[in-house]
Every structure is written in C-alpha cells, then in structure tokens.
mmCIF file of N, CA and C in Angstrom:
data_model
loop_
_atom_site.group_PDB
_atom_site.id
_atom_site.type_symbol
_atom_site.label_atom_id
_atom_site.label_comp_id
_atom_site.label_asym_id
_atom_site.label_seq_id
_atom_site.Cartn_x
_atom_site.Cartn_y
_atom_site.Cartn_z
ATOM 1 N N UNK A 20 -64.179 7.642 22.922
ATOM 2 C CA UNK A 20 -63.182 8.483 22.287
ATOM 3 C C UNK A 20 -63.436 9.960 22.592
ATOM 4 N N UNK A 21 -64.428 10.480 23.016
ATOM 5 C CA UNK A 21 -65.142 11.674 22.763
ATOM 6 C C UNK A 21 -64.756 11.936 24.287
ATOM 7 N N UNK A 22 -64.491 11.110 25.217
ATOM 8 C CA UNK A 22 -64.364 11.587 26.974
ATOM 9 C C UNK A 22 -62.879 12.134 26.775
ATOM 10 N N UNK A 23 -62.563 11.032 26.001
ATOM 11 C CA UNK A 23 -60.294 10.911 26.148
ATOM 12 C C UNK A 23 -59.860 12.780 25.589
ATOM 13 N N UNK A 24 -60.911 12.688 24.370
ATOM 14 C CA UNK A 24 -60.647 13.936 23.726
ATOM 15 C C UNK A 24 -60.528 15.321 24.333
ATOM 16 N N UNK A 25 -61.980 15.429 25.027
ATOM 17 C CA UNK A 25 -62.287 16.432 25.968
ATOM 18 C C UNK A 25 -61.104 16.511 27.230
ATOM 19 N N UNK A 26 -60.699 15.017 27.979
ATOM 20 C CA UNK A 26 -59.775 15.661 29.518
ATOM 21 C C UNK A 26 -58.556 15.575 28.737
ATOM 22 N N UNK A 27 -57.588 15.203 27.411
ATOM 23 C CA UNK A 27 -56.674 15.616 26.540
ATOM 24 C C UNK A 27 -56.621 17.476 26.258
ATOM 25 N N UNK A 28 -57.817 17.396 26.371
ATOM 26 C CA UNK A 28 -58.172 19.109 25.738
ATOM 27 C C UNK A 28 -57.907 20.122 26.891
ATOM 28 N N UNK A 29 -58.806 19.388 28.244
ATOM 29 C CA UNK A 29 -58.899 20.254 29.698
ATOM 30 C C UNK A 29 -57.443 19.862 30.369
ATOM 31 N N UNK A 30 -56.855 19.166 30.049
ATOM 32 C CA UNK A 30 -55.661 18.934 30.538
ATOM 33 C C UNK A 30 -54.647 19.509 30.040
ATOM 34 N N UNK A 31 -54.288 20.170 28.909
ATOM 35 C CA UNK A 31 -53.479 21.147 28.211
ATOM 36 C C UNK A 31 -53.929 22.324 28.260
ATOM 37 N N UNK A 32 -55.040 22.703 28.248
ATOM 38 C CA UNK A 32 -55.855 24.318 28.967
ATOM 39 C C UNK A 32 -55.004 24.334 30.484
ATOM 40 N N UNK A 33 -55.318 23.405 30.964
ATOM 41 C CA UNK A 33 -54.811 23.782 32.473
ATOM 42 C C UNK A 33 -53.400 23.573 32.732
ATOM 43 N N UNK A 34 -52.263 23.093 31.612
ATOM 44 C CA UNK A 34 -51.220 23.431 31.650
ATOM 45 C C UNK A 34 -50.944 24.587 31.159
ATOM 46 N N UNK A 35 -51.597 25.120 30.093
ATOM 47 C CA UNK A 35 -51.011 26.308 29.245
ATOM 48 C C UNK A 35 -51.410 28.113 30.022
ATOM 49 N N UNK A 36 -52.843 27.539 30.819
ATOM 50 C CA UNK A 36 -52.477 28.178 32.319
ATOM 51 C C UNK A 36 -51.880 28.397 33.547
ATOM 52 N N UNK A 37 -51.335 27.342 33.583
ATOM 53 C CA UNK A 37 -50.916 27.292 34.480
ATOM 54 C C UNK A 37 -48.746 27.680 33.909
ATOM 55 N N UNK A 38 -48.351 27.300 32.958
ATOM 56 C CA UNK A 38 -47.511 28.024 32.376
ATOM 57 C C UNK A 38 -47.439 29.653 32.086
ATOM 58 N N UNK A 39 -48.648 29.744 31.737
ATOM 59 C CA UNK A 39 -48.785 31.483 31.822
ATOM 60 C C UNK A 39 -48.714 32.326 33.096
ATOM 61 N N UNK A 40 -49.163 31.526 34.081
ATOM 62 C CA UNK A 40 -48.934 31.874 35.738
ATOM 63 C C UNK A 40 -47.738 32.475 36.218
ATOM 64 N N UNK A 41 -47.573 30.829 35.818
ATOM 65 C CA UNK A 41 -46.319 30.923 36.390
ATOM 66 C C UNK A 41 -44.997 31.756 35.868
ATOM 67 N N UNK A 42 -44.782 32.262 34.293
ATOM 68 C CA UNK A 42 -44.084 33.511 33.856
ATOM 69 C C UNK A 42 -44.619 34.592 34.282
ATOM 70 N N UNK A 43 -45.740 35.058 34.514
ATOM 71 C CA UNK A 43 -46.358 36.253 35.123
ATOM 72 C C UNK A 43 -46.249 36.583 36.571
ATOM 73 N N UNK A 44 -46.326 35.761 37.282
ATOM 74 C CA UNK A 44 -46.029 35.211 38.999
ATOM 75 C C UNK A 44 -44.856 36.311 39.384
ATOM 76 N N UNK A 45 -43.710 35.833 38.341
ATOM 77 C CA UNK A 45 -42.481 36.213 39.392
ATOM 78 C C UNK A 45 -42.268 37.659 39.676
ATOM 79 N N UNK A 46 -43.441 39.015 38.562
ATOM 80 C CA UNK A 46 -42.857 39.927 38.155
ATOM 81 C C UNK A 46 -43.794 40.946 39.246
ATOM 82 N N UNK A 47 -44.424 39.819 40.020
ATOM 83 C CA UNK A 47 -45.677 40.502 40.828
ATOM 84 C C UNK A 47 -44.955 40.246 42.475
ATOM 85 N N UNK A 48 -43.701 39.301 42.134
ATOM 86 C CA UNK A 48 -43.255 39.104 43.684
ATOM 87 C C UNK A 48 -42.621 40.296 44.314
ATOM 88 N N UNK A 49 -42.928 40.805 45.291
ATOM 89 C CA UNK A 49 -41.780 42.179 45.864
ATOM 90 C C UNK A 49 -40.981 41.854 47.112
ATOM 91 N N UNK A 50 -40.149 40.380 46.909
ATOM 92 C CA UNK A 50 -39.335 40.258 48.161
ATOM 93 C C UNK A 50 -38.160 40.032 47.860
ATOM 94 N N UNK A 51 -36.976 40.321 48.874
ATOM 95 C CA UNK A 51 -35.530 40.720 48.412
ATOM 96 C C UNK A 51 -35.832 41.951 48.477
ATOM 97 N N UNK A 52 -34.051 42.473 47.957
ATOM 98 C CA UNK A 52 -34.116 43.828 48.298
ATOM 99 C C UNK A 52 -34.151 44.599 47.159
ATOM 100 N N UNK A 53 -35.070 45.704 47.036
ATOM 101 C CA UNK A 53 -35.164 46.440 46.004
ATOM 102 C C UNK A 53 -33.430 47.185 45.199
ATOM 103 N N UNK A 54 -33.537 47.165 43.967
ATOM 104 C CA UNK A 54 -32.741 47.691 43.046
ATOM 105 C C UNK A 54 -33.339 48.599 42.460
ATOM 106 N N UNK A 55 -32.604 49.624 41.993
ATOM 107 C CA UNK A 55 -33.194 50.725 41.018
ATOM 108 C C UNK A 55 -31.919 51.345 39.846
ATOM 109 N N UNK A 56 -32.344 51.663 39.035
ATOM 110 C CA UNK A 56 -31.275 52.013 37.780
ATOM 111 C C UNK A 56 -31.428 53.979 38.311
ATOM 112 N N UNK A 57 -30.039 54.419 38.477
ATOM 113 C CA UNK A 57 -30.219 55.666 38.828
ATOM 114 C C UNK A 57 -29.422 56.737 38.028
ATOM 115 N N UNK A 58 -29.540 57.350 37.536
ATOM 116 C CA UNK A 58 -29.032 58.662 36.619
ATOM 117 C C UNK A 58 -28.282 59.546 37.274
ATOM 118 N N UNK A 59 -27.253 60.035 37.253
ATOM 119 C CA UNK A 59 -26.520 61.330 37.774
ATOM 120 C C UNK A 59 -25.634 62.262 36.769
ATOM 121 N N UNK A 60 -26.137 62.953 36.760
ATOM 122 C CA UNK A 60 -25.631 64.096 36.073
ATOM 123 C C UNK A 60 -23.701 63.986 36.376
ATOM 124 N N UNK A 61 -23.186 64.116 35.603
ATOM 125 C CA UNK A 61 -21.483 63.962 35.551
ATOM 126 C C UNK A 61 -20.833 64.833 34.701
ATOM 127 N N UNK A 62 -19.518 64.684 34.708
ATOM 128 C CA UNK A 62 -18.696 65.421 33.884
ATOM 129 C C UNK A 62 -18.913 65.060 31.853
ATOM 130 N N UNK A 63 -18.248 65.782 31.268
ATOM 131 C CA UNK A 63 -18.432 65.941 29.495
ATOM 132 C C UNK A 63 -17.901 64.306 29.242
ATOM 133 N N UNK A 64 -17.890 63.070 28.780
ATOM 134 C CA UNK A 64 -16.984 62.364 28.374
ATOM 135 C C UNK A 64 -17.597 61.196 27.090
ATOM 136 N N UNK A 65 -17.126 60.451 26.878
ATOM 137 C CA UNK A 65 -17.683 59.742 25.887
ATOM 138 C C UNK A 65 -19.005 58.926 26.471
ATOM 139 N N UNK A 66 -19.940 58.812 25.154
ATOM 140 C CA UNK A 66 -21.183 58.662 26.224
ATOM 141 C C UNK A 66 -21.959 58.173 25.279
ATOM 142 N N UNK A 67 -22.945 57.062 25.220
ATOM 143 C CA UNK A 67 -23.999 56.430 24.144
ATOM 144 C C UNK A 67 -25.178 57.388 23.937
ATOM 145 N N UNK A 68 -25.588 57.611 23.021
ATOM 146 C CA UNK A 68 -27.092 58.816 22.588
ATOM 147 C C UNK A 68 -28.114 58.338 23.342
ATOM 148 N N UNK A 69 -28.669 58.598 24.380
ATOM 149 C CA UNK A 69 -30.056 58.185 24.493
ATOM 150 C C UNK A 69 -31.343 57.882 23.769
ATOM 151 N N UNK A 70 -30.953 58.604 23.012
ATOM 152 C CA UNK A 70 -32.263 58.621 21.779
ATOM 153 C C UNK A 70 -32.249 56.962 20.841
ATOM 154 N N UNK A 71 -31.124 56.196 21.321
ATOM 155 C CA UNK A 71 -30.737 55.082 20.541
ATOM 156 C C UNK A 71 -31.386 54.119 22.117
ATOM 157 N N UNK A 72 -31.911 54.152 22.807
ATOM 158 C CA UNK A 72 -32.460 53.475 23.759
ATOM 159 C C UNK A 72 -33.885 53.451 23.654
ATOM 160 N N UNK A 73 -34.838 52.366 23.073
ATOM 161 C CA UNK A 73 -36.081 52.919 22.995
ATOM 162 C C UNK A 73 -36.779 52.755 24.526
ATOM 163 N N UNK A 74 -37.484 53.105 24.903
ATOM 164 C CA UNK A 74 -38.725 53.583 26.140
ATOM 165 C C UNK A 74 -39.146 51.882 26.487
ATOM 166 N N UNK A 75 -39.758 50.891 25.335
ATOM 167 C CA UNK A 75 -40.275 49.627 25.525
ATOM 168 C C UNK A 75 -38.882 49.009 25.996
ATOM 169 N N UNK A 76 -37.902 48.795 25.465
ATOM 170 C CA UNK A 76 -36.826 47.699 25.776
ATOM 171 C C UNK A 76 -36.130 48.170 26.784
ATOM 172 N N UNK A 77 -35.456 49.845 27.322
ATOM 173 C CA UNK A 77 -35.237 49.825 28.371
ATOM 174 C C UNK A 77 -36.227 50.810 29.511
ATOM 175 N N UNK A 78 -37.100 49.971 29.994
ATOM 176 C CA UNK A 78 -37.942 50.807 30.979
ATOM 177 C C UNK A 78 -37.354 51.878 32.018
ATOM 178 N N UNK A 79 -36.271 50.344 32.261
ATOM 179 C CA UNK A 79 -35.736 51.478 33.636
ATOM 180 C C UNK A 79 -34.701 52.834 33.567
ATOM 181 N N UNK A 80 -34.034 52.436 32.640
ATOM 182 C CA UNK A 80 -33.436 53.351 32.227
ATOM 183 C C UNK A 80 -33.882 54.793 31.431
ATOM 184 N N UNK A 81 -34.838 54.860 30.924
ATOM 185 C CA UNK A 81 -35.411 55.483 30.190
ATOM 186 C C UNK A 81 -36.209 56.079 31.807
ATOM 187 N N UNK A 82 -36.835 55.726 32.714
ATOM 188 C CA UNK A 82 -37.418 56.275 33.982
ATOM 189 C C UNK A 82 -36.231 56.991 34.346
ATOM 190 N N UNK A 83 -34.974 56.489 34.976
ATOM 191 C CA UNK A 83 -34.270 56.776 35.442
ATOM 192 C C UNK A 83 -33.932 58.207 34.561
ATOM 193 N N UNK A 84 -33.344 58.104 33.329
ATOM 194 C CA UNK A 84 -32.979 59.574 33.049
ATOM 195 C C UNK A 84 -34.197 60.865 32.853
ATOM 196 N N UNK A 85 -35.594 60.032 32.615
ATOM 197 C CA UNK A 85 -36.719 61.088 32.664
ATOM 198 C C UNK A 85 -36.956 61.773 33.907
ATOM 199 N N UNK A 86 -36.550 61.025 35.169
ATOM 200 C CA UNK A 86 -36.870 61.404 36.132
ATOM 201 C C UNK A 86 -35.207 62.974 36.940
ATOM 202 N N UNK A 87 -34.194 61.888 36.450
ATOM 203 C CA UNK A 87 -32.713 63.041 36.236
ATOM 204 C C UNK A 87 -33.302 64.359 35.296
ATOM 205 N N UNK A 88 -33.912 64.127 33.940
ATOM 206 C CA UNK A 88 -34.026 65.175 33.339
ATOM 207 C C UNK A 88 -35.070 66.412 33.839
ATOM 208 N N UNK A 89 -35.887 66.257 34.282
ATOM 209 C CA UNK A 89 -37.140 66.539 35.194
ATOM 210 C C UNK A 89 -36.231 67.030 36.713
ATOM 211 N N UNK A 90 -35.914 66.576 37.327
ATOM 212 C CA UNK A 90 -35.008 67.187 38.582
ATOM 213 C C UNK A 90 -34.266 67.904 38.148
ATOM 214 N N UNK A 91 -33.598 68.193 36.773
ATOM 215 C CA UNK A 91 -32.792 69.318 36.502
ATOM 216 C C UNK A 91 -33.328 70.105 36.292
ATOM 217 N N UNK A 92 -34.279 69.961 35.476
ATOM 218 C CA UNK A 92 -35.171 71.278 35.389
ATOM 219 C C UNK A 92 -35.840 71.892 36.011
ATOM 220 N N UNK A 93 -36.043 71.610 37.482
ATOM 221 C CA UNK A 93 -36.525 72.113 38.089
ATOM 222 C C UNK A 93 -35.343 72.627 39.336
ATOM 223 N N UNK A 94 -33.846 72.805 38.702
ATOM 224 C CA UNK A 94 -32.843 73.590 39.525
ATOM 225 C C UNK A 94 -32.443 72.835 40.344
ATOM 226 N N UNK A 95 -32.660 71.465 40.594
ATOM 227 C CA UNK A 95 -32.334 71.150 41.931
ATOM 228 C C UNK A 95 -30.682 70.671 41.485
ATOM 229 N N UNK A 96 -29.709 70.870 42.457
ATOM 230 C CA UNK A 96 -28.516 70.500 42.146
ATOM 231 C C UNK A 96 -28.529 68.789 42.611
ATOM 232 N N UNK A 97 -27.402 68.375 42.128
ATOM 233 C CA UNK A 97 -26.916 67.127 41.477
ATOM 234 C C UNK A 97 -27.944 66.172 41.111
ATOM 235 N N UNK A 98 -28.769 66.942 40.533
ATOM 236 C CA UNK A 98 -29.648 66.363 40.029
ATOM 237 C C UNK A 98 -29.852 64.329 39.682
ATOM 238 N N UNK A 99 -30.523 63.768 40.275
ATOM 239 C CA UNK A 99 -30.095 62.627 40.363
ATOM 240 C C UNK A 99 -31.758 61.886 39.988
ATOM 241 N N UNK A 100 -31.817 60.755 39.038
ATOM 242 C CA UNK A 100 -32.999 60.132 38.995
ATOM 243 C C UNK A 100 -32.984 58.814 38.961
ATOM 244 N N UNK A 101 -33.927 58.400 39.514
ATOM 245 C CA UNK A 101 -34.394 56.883 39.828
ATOM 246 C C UNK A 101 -35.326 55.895 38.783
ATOM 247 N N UNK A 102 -35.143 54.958 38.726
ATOM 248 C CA UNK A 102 -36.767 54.280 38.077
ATOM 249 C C UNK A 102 -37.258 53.676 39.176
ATOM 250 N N UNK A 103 -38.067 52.971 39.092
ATOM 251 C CA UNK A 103 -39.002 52.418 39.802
ATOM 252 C C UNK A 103 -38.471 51.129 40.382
ATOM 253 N N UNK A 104 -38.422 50.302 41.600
ATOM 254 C CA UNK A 104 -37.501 49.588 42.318
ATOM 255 C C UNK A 104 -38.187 48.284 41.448
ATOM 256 N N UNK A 105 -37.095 47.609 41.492
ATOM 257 C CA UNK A 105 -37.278 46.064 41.155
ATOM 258 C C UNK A 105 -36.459 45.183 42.277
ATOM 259 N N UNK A 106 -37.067 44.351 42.557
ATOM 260 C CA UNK A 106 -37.260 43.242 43.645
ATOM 261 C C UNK A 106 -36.632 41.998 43.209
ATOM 262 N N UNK A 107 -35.023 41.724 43.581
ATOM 263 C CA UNK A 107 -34.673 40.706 42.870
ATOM 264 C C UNK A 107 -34.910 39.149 43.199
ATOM 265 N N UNK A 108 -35.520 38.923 44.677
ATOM 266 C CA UNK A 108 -36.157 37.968 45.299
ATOM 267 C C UNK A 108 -34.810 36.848 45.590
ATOM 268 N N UNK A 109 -35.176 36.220 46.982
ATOM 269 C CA UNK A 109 -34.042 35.434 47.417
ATOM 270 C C UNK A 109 -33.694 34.604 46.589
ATOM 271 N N UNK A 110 -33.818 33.723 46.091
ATOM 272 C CA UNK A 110 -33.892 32.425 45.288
ATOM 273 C C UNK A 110 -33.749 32.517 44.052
ATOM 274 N N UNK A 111 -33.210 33.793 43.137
ATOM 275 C CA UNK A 111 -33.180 33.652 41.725
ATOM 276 C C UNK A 111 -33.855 33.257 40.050
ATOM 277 N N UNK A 112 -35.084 32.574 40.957
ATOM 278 C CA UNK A 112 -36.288 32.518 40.225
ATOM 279 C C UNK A 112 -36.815 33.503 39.107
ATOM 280 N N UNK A 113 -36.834 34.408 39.818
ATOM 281 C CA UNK A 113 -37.582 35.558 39.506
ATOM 282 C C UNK A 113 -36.979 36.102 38.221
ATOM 283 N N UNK A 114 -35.564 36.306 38.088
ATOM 284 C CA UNK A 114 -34.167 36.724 36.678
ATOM 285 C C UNK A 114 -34.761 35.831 35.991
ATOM 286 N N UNK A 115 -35.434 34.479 36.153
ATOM 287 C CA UNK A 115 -35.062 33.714 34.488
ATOM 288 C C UNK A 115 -36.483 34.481 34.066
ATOM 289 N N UNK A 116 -37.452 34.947 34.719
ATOM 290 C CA UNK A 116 -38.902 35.284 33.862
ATOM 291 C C UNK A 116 -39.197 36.975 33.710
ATOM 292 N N UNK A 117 -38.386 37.438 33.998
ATOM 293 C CA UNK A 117 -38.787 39.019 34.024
ATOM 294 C C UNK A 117 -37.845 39.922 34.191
ATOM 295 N N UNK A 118 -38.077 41.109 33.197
ATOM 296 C CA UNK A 118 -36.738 42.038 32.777
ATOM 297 C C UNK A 118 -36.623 42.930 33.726
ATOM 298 N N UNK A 119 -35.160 43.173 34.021
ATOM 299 C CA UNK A 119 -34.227 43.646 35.490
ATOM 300 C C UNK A 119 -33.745 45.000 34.683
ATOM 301 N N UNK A 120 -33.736 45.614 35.761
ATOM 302 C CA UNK A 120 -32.098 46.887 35.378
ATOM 303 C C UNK A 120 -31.253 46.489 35.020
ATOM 304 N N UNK A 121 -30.619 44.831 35.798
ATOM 305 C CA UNK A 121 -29.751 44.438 35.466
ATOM 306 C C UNK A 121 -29.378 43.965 34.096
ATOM 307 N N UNK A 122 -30.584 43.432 33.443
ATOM 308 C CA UNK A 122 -30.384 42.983 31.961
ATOM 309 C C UNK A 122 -30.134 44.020 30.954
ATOM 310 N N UNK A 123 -30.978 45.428 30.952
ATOM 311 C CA UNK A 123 -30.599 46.574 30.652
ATOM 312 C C UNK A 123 -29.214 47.244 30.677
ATOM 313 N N UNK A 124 -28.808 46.420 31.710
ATOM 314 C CA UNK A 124 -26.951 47.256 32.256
ATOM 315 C C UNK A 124 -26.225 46.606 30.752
ATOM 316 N N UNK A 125 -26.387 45.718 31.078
ATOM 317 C CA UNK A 125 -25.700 44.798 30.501
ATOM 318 C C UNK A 125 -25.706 44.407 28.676
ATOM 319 N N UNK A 126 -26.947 44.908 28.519
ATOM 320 C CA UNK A 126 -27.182 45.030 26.934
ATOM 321 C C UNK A 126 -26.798 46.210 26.450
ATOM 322 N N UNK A 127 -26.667 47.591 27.216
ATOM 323 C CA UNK A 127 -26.071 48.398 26.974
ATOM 324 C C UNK A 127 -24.602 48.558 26.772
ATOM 325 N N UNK A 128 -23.846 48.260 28.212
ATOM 326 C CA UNK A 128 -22.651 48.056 28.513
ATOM 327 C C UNK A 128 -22.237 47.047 27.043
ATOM 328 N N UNK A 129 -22.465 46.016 26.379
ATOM 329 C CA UNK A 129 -22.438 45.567 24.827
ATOM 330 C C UNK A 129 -22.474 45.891 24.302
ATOM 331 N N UNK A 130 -23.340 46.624 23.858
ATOM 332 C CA UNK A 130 -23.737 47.648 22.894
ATOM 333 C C UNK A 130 -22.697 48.486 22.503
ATOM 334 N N UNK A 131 -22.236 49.388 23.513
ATOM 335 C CA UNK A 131 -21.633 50.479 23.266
ATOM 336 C C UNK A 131 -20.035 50.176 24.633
ATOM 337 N N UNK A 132 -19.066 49.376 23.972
ATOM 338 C CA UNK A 132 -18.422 49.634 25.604
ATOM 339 C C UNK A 132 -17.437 50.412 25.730
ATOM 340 N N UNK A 133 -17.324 51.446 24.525
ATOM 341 C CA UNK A 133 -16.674 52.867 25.201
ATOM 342 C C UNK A 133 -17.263 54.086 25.834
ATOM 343 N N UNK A 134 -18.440 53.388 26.231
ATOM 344 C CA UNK A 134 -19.173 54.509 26.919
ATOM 345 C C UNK A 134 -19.656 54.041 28.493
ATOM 346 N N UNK A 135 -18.784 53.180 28.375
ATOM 347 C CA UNK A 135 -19.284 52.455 29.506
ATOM 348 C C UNK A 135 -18.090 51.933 30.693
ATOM 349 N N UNK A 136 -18.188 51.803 31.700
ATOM 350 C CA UNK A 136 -17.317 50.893 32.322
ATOM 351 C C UNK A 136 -17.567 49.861 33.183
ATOM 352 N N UNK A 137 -16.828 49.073 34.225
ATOM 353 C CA UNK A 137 -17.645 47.879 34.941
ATOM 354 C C UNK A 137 -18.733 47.919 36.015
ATOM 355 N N UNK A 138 -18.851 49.148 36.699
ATOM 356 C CA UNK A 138 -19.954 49.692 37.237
ATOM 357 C C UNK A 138 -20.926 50.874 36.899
ATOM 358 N N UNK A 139 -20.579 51.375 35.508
ATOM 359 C CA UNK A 139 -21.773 52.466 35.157
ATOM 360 C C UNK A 139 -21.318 52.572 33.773
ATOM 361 N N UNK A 140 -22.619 52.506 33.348
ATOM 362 C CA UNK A 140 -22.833 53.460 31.709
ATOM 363 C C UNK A 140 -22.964 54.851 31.231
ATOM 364 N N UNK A 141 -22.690 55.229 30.540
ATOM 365 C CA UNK A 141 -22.499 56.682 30.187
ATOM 366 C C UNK A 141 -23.655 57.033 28.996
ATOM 367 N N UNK A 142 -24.433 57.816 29.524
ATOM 368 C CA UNK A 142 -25.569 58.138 28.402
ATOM 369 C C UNK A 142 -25.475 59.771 28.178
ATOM 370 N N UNK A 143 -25.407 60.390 27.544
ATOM 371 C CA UNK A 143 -25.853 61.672 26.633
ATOM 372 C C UNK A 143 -27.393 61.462 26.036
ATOM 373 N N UNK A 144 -27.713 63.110 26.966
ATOM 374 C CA UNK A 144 -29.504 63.142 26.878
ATOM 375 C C UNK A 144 -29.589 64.564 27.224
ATOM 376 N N UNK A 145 -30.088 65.373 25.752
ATOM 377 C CA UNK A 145 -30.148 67.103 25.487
ATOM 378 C C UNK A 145 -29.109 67.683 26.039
ATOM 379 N N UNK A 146 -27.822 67.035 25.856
ATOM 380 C CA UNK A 146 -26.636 67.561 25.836
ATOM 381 C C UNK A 146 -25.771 67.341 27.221
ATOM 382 N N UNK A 147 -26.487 66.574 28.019
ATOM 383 C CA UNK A 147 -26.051 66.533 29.360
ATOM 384 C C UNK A 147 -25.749 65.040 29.200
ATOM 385 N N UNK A 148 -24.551 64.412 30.053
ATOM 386 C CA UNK A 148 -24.033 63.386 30.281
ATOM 387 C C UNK A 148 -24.203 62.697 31.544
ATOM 388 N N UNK A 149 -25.149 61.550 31.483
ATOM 389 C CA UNK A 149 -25.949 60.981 32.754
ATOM 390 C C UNK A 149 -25.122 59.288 33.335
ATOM 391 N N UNK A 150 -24.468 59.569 34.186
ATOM 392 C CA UNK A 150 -23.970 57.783 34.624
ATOM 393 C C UNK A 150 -25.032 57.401 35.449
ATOM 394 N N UNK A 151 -25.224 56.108 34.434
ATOM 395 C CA UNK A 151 -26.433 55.133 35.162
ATOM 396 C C UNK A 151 -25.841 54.098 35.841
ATOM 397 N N UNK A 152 -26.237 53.541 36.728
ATOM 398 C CA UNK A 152 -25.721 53.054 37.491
ATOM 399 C C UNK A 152 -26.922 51.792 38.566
ATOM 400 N N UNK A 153 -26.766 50.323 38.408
ATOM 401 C CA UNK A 153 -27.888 50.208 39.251
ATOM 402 C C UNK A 153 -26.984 50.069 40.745
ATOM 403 N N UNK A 154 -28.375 50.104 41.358
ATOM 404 C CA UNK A 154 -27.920 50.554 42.750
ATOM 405 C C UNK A 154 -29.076 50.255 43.821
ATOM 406 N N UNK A 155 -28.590 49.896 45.404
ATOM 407 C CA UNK A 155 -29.923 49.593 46.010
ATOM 408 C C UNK A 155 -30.641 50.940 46.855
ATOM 409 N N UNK A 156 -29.650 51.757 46.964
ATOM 410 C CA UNK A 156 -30.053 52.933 47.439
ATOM 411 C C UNK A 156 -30.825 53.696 46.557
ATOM 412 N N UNK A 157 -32.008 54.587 46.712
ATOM 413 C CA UNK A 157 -33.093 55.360 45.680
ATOM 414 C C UNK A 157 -32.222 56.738 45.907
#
C-alpha cells in the first residue's frame, strides 16, 4: 500500500508540474509577429480617464501611454508611445494562456464604448487625449 501511495503522490507532482509548464511556456514563446499597443496624441473628444486603468490589469496600455507621456515631455512632436511587443505565435496556443494587448483592447472598448471605436480607444491622461491602438508597426 505504501509503494501505490508514494507513485499516486509522484505521479500528480509531475502532473501539477508539468501543468504549471505548460501555462508559463506560452508567455516565454517569441514567434509570430510582434504586436504592440501604441498611444498617439489626437484631437479633444470623448475619452475614458486613465487613472480608471490600473498598471497590473492593463500592462500594455499603461506602457504605451507612459512611454506617449514621456515623449511629450520631452518636445518631441506627435508624440507617439509603444509598450513592449507581444508575440502572438502561429498556432493560437499561446491567446488561451497569456494576457495580449488584444484582451486589454477589448475589455476596455466594453467598458467604456463611447470612448471608443472599432479600431482604437480613446484615453484622457493629464489632460491630453491618447488613441490606443494595437498595431504591428512600433
């Protein structure tokens, strides 16, 4: 009884590793073509608060306008910011285990959809109005 117990025991260790892998796996793959959530400074119009976006739930977005807000301040015209590329990988795998720009678009675009339309969201951030937009170009 005492053998059955133990490879019952090592045999669910090495699934519950091997489950953990494999959700962690996909977010380390970098093939396909990179996407990035990008910020551009735009005209006055209706627009969701940024400050209602926290930093943990949307990464990219929250990069994207830190990096817009930061290029403005430093004068550069049309000031434009990026987050960090995500890799959507051939095969679709990769969407069911790990959070996209794209899921971000899209919880926003819900959220708020008069600030939004079918290819970009409208954010207000220290008074300036930023369309995010994902996109494969940086």
């Amino acid at each position: 009884m005492r053998q059955i117990t133990r490879r019952v025991t090592l045999a669910l260790l090495a699934a519950i590793v091997l489950l953990l892998a494999l959700g962690a796996l996909p977010g380390y793959l970098k093939s396909g073509d990179p996407y990035y959530m990008t910020a551009t400074a735009t005209d006055n119009r209706t627009a969701i608060p940024a400050d209602s976006l926290s930093d943990n739930r949307y990464p990219y977005t929250a990069a994207a306008l830190a990096n817009a807000t930061a290029a403005a301040g430093d004068g550069t015209a049309n000031a434009t910011g990026r987050s960090e590329p995500y890799w959507k990988g051939p095969v679709g795998l990769k969407g069911a285990f790990t959070h996209s720009p794209f899921d971000e678009f899209d919880a926003v675009r819900q959220r708020n959809q008069s600030g939004a339309t079918d290819s970009a969201i409208f954010v207000r951030e220290n008074g300036t109005v930023y369309r995010l937009e994902v996109t494969q170009t940086p």
